[in-house]
Each structure stands twice: as structure tokens, then as C-alpha cells.
Amino acid sequence: MSLFVAVPVGLAMGIVFGFLLEKGRVFEPGIIVGQMQMRTFIMLKMFLTAVATGAVVLAVLNGLGIVKLQPKAALYAADVVGGLILGTGIALAGACPGTTLAQIGAGYRDAIFTLIGGLAGAVAFSYAEPWLKTTFLGQGQGKITFSDLLGIPYWSGALALAAVLAAVLVGLEWWRPWRSEIGREADGDLGAPPSERPAGPRIVPAE
């Protein structure tokens, strides 16, 4: 794909992603912290939907020979430690790397400090990575996929994963419908009845 095609396609995909992120309210700190505290499951539903959709699309593109798989190395210790650090940061900041810019655009001023902290952490990691590779964090089994471990074609494994995730999503939605969660746990009480919404400032006309 040429640069003149890749840039417009990337911008279009970013616009669609940002639009859906805003409409799903997943960028709001209340939704993110609520998910980390297991009080709401909107964020989990959105992520599982994205994984299932991506698995189907990648299975089709890979099956047709349009794209090649480029798996990352399986570094189990690094995944566990990095996941714990990332999860702690998300719970404390009420934001994740994919939502910080959306929060800034929506007017959350504290997200600016989250962005600065994320950039500083990325710079620090770039300097520490050569040393980290020499520790237990850099040990793993190389680039592998579940389809390699199971000895099946990638497309069949990806479609099976998408089917399992779809079943999980149906169960989550049956247990915790999104309409019952989007209001009270989201900033602004979007789903609360008018009688239960916080009253706004009163405007007293001048006499």
C-alpha cells in the first residue's frame, strides 16, 4: 500500500474509531474505573467486540493472502508484570492509552497529565528496554500463535475464538444490559431518569 493511500485510510479509520469510542462512552473515567472495580462491564463488552471483529477480519484477509501474520514474541513474565503496571495505571488515572486523547478532546483537563506521564513512561522504557531484555522479563518462546500450538489453520482458530467471544458477549449483555449501566456510572448520568438527574445551576433573572 502506497503512502498516499495509507495516510487517508489511516485517517478514516481513526475518525471511525474515535466516533465509536465516543458513542460507546468507553473513554469516560467513570466507565473505565467502573470496569476496573467490576461495577460496570461496558468497557469489557467493547473490547471483546473489537477482538471478535478483528479476529474475523484478520482470518478473512489472511485466508485470502492479503495480509501476513506478524505475531509478537511470547514473553510471559513481561506480559504479567507489564499488565499489572498498566492495569494499576488505568485504575488510578481513569484512562488508558487509547482513551487519553479522546478525554482531552472532550475537555477532561486531568487527561493532559495522563498523556504527559504516558509519554515520559514510553521514553523511560525505550532507555530501559536493552537492559530488561537481559533479565527474566526478556525470556520467552518466541513468536507463536494459538493456532501453531493447536496445529490448526489460523483462520479456523480465529473464527472459533470469535464464536466463543460472541457467546460470552451475549451472556454478559443478558446479565448486565448496557442500558442499565451507561447512566449512573458514566459522567453526566446519561441514562438516569430526568427526576433523578442532578439539578443544574439555577439562573435567577436580574430585577
XYZ file of C-alpha atoms in Angstrom:
207
model
C 0.000 0.000 0.000
C 1.451 3.349 -1.015
C 1.864 6.258 1.371
C -0.777 8.295 -0.470
C -3.300 5.529 0.161
C -2.162 4.525 3.641
C -2.469 8.031 5.139
C -6.109 8.692 4.067
C -7.110 5.150 5.050
C -5.465 5.583 8.447
C -7.185 8.933 8.996
C -10.562 7.483 8.008
C -10.119 4.532 10.370
C -9.083 6.903 13.161
C -12.202 9.012 12.656
C -14.438 5.943 12.757
C -12.633 4.624 15.838
C -12.935 7.963 17.636
C -16.623 8.271 16.752
C -17.445 4.796 18.053
C -15.284 5.341 21.138
C -17.219 8.495 21.985
C -20.625 6.964 21.291
C -19.756 3.924 23.398
C -18.741 6.248 26.284
C -15.764 3.960 26.906
C -13.414 6.942 27.145
C -15.138 8.357 30.219
C -13.238 7.914 33.519
C -16.383 6.684 35.285
C -16.773 3.835 32.799
C -13.077 2.901 32.940
C -12.809 2.938 36.733
C -16.163 1.153 36.993
C -14.797 -1.651 34.823
C -11.614 -1.947 36.881
C -13.790 -2.183 40.007
C -16.083 -4.735 38.306
C -19.086 -2.434 38.736
C -19.765 -1.961 35.028
C -18.914 -4.140 32.038
C -19.368 -1.764 29.119
C -15.624 -1.456 28.582
C -15.165 -5.247 28.575
C -18.012 -5.649 26.079
C -16.479 -3.082 23.742
C -13.046 -4.702 23.926
C -14.368 -8.222 23.383
C -16.423 -6.980 20.430
C -13.306 -5.391 18.936
C -11.287 -8.591 19.411
C -14.004 -10.768 17.873
C -14.444 -8.423 14.908
C -10.698 -8.160 14.401
C -10.330 -11.943 14.516
C -12.934 -12.418 11.780
C -11.488 -9.686 9.554
C -7.912 -10.925 10.011
C -8.978 -14.515 9.347
C -10.553 -13.466 6.046
C -7.654 -11.249 4.969
C -5.074 -13.843 5.945
C -7.040 -16.641 4.305
C -7.174 -14.678 1.052
C -3.452 -13.979 1.241
C -3.924 -10.214 1.510
C -2.073 -9.844 4.838
C 0.565 -11.895 6.625
C 0.562 -12.665 10.327
C 3.145 -10.753 12.343
C 2.832 -12.106 15.914
C 4.878 -10.616 18.726
C 7.209 -12.726 20.824
C 5.556 -14.501 23.760
C 7.262 -13.036 26.842
C 5.128 -14.379 29.668
C 6.862 -12.672 32.613
C 6.932 -9.345 30.792
C 3.249 -9.715 29.908
C 2.298 -10.353 33.544
C 4.420 -7.561 35.017
C 3.526 -5.100 32.268
C -0.147 -5.957 32.569
C -0.121 -5.338 36.313
C 1.610 -1.970 35.847
C -0.760 -0.952 33.052
C -3.836 -2.057 34.995
C -2.729 -0.141 38.077
C -2.203 2.982 35.996
C -5.610 2.645 34.338
C -7.352 2.246 37.694
C -5.576 5.264 39.196
C -5.853 7.581 36.189
C -9.266 6.525 34.897
C -7.769 6.357 31.418
C -5.866 4.020 29.141
C -3.511 4.790 26.242
C -6.318 4.565 23.704
C -8.670 6.957 25.504
C -6.383 9.746 26.725
C -6.617 11.876 23.578
C -10.391 11.361 23.464
C -10.622 12.593 27.059
C -8.554 15.660 26.211
C -10.817 16.378 23.261
C -13.867 16.009 25.494
C -12.496 18.542 27.981
C -11.019 16.363 30.743
C -8.079 18.511 31.820
C -6.507 15.865 34.053
C -6.065 13.696 30.949
C -3.299 16.093 29.871
C -1.206 14.921 32.824
C -2.024 11.314 31.960
C -0.733 11.934 28.432
C 2.457 13.553 29.739
C 3.005 10.639 32.123
C 2.454 8.131 29.328
C 4.968 9.851 27.060
C 7.503 10.036 29.886
C 6.982 6.331 30.594
C 7.491 5.463 26.920
C 10.767 7.403 26.836
C 11.947 5.752 30.055
C 11.085 2.299 28.712
C 12.998 2.936 25.488
C 16.135 3.521 27.539
C 15.499 0.586 29.904
C 14.484 -1.960 27.239
C 18.041 -3.101 26.318
C 18.721 -3.939 29.975
C 15.283 -5.502 30.530
C 15.944 -7.928 27.662
C 18.830 -9.382 29.655
C 16.609 -10.179 32.653
C 13.898 -12.789 33.155
C 11.465 -10.348 31.565
C 13.110 -10.921 28.195
C 12.746 -14.722 28.256
C 10.023 -16.411 26.214
C 9.151 -18.922 23.499
C 9.489 -16.630 20.504
C 6.782 -15.739 18.023
C 3.956 -18.258 18.359
C 0.172 -18.261 17.965
C -2.562 -20.450 19.431
C -3.117 -21.972 16.004
C 0.539 -23.061 15.968
C 0.190 -24.647 19.403
C -3.016 -26.444 18.394
C -1.750 -27.395 14.944
C -4.734 -25.913 13.091
C -5.039 -23.276 10.352
C -5.110 -19.728 11.648
C -8.459 -18.883 10.071
C -10.248 -21.751 11.815
C -8.791 -20.820 15.189
C -9.660 -17.147 14.709
C -13.256 -17.911 13.737
C -13.607 -20.287 16.698
C -12.297 -17.567 19.018
C -14.762 -15.065 17.553
C -17.646 -17.509 18.111
C -16.648 -18.052 21.759
C -16.355 -14.304 22.352
C -19.746 -13.732 20.728
C -21.300 -16.237 23.144
C -19.583 -14.511 26.081
C -20.897 -11.137 24.897
C -24.452 -12.460 24.652
C -24.164 -13.777 28.212
C -22.730 -10.501 29.518
C -25.450 -8.464 27.862
C -28.145 -10.768 29.247
C -26.628 -10.467 32.746
C -25.826 -6.747 32.665
C -27.691 -4.884 29.864
C -25.775 -1.835 28.688
C -28.768 0.455 29.166
C -28.726 -0.293 32.890
C -25.038 0.632 33.150
C -24.475 3.610 30.885
C -26.226 6.111 33.136
C -25.229 6.191 36.770
C -21.664 5.004 36.293
C -20.948 7.371 33.391
C -20.118 11.017 33.733
C -23.285 13.074 33.449
C -25.840 10.378 34.424
C -26.778 9.957 30.761
C -29.206 7.135 31.422
C -30.811 8.335 34.643
C -34.478 9.388 34.601
C -34.951 13.176 34.462
C -36.295 13.190 38.018
C -33.076 11.597 39.321
C -30.545 13.689 37.397
C -28.563 16.261 39.377
C -30.053 19.685 39.190
C -28.090 22.255 37.220
C -27.275 25.746 38.388
C -30.273 27.996 38.822
C -30.404 31.130 36.729
C -32.047 33.970 38.590
C -33.132 36.838 36.342
C -31.889 40.245 37.360
C -34.545 42.562 38.770
